[in-house]
Amino acid sequence: MAPILPLLSGLLSLAVFSHSAVAAPATEALNKPHDNNTYEYIVVGSGPGGGPIAANLAKAGHSVLLLEAGDDQTQNVNVSQWTNFLLSGNDPATRWDFFVKHSDDEARESRYIRTTWRKPDGGFYVGLDPPAGSKRLGIYYPRAGTLGGCAMHNGCLTMNPNDLDWDDIARITGDESWSAKNMRKYLVKLENAHYNSTSPHGHSGWLDTTMLDSGFSSNPDAKTMIELASQASGFQISEASDLQQRDMNGDQANRDSLVGPFGGVSHIKPDGRRSSPGYYVKETVDAGKYPLTLQLESLVTKVIFDKGDTPKAIGVEYLKGKSLYSADPRSNPNDKGTPGKAYASKEVIISGGAFNTPQILLLSGIGPKAQLKKFDIPVIVDNPDVGRNLADNYESSMLSLAARDVNGPGQIFPSFFKTTVGKIRDIYMWCGGFSFEGFWPGFPQDHGPKQYECAIVHMNPRSQAGSVTLQSANPRDVPNINLQFFKDGSEKDLQAIYEATSWVRSWLGKAPTTAGSIGPFTEMHPCEGVVGSQNCTVESQKTYIKEQAYSHHATSSCRIGEVLDSKFRVKGVKGLRVVDASSFPKVPGGFPVLPTMMLSEKATEDVLADAKKY
Ligand SMILES: Cc1cc2nc3c(=O)[nH]c(=O)nc-3n(C[C@H](O)[C@H](O)[C@H](O)COP(=O)(O)OP(=O)(O)OC[C@H]3O[C@@H](n4cnc5c(N)ncnc54)[C@H](O)[C@@H]3O)c2cc1C
Ligand SMILES: *[C@@H]1O[C@H](CO)[C@@H](O)[C@H](O)[C@H]1NC(C)=O
Ligand SMILES: *[C@@H]1O[C@H](CO)[C@@H](O)[C@H](O)[C@H]1NC(C)=O
Ligand SMILES: *[C@@H]1O[C@H](CO)[C@@H](O)[C@H](O)[C@H]1NC(C)=O
Ligand SMILES: *[C@@H]1O[C@H](CO)[C@@H](O)[C@H](O)[C@H]1NC(C)=O
């Protein structure tokens, strides 16, 4: 296991990548734009969906233009040192600020404690009592509009979903290549695993993975809590030491029902630097021997079609300029950008993420006819499901204050899986001396050195009724996003989160309470009071969970099934694919970044298989 990563200062002095800012001459020669700016492939967006496939296609010898709206922050220490991820999440150099709704119920929306407002002076106000004249923005939802996408500011947790999540895609599409067994091969291919596991892993891929040190052997508080949670999971204390290093990405036959402690696998190099698609793209460009052209600060505004019997995607239009998307806090409406066009002789691949990919398709004329008509967008394909079926994992926090300061504040103690109302494990959580209560400008709130949280992720949400719709035909505007939390299946989903919360309470309540001990804990929410002697009703807790849940794993807004076929091809046109989190039929597992990268590897094969067709 990697040693516990010291926070901030120690790491800042470590060497970071020293990439040259401009491409080497050799690359320029290789990539010399053809007369009419034509490449074999154009990829839009360099996140976990777009970055790997762009690099892979170039490595396979094809000319690729990768267009990315953001700029290059790979050397920004907020980004490159993973322990700075809270800084990077708030960094205006990478941030794209979205504001979403959780439902159509205005009364419920207005009770969301971290509601964000624009004050008359232009700044943000977060809370329920804004200064007069403030405008309600909604629920903050961060994204990273930068080279490498959200994998440049995320928490780096790297989790292969339950096998059933993959097998379900194989079942609904009838395409066996989606089976968990087959998908594992992409995980092994892309990873360079630096941790010990009893399962076979890859050690020569582009994504470095390490297992976080839980603190079990060095931090007595971590040890205490892991042992308590192990026992509450039905294990002996003597097993806790091994369990906290269990591989969440192993190939155990019955992995969907394995519960209890696991080690946290993360896309981090052993020295604490972030590993991600952004660096993979940079390294591929800088190698100077692959036909990959990376064009930053280019906001793609629509796909260009050659209108035959079946329209064929032949290129894209974009606006070149800094921070042109209005979600970028640096954007200035007076900077209009310079229009440009690029052509693809083979295919266009859209990888803008769960909010931007449907926006790009809609702007291009692929989507519900009525919506397109409303904005005078010529219809290429009338498809009611573009921007529909948006879903997200529900997240909740069981936040408490220990009786004294927690050892190693901010440290990530290990993680646990739990099965509640589902047949297989449906809850993932991680606990430690931190506070994470959702997102708002400036998140998180520090509750002092006694804070102790179990962050709870509900996998496989039953509601999938969210939507992304155009607000205007201006590509620089953000779309309307409504996640429709708990619209369907709310009873079971709320019961699942409630059970997970109660389970945490059951072992927090067993913490030692003698003088100087970490316990007793005093819960802050969802049920205020000294753990063990609260008397909140189940209903009041479920109401709290329902109204205050948050999320950051949006997927499925252009999903396989309705919008795409099982090979990522957009239905109704030729030469166009969508490869990113929006492609998933359902939210994959607890954390989407690894599944999205696996999808990018899979799509590489599918695209190459068709390369001779065009
Ligand atoms: C704060 C935060 C923490 C997270 N933590 C984790 C975690 O620990 N583990 C995990 O598994 N997942 C985590 N996630 C989620 C994960 O990062 C995303 O699911 C994943 O990045 C999705 O990849 P993507 O390629 O679909 O989209 P994105 O990562 O959003 O990438 C899309 C890219 O396309 C670009 N783009 C968009 N529109 C255009 C356009 N019109 N023209 C040109 N370029 C465009 C964007 O700038 C961006 O670079 C986190 C997300 C956030 C926001
Ligand atoms: C893996 O195990 C070997 C043998 O026990 C040990 O030497 C090595 O340090 C371990 N590696 C990690 C990353 O823990
Ligand atoms: C671009 O140029 C190539 C080669 O000269 C040609 O085959 C192709 O048709 C052109 N594409 C467009 C869209 O003009
Ligand atoms: C890091 O992010 C913070 C905001 O979280 C920002 O104020 C600071 O300037 C950033 N640092 C760098 C080196 O960009
Ligand atoms: C428990 O609930 C009862 C009735 O609702 C209330 O009177 C009492 O004060 C509560 N006790 C605590 C410890 O909150």
mmCIF file of C-alpha atoms in Angstrom, residues 5 57 127 217 263 274 297 315 352 434 506 508 538 571:
data_model
loop_
_atom_site.group_PDB
_atom_site.id
_atom_site.type_symbol
_atom_site.label_atom_id
_atom_site.label_comp_id
_atom_site.label_asym_id
_atom_site.label_seq_id
_atom_site.Cartn_x
_atom_site.Cartn_y
_atom_site.Cartn_z
ATOM 1 C CA LEU A 5 -0.062 10.851 1.857
ATOM 2 C CA LEU A 57 -6.940 6.024 -32.017
ATOM 3 C CA GLY A 127 -28.327 29.198 2.408
ATOM 4 C CA SER A 217 -1.631 0.178 11.491
ATOM 5 C CA GLY A 263 -9.336 -0.709 0.538
ATOM 6 C CA ARG A 274 -2.977 12.468 -9.894
ATOM 7 C CA GLU A 297 -10.172 26.515 -25.799
ATOM 8 C CA GLY A 315 -17.289 17.550 -39.016
ATOM 9 C CA GLY A 352 -18.760 16.242 -23.538
ATOM 10 C CA PHE A 434 -13.789 14.972 7.394
ATOM 11 C CA SER A 506 -25.165 1.072 15.492
ATOM 12 C CA LEU A 508 -20.605 4.431 16.272
ATOM 13 C CA VAL A 538 -37.887 7.155 10.812
ATOM 14 C CA LYS A 571 -29.199 6.076 -34.020
#
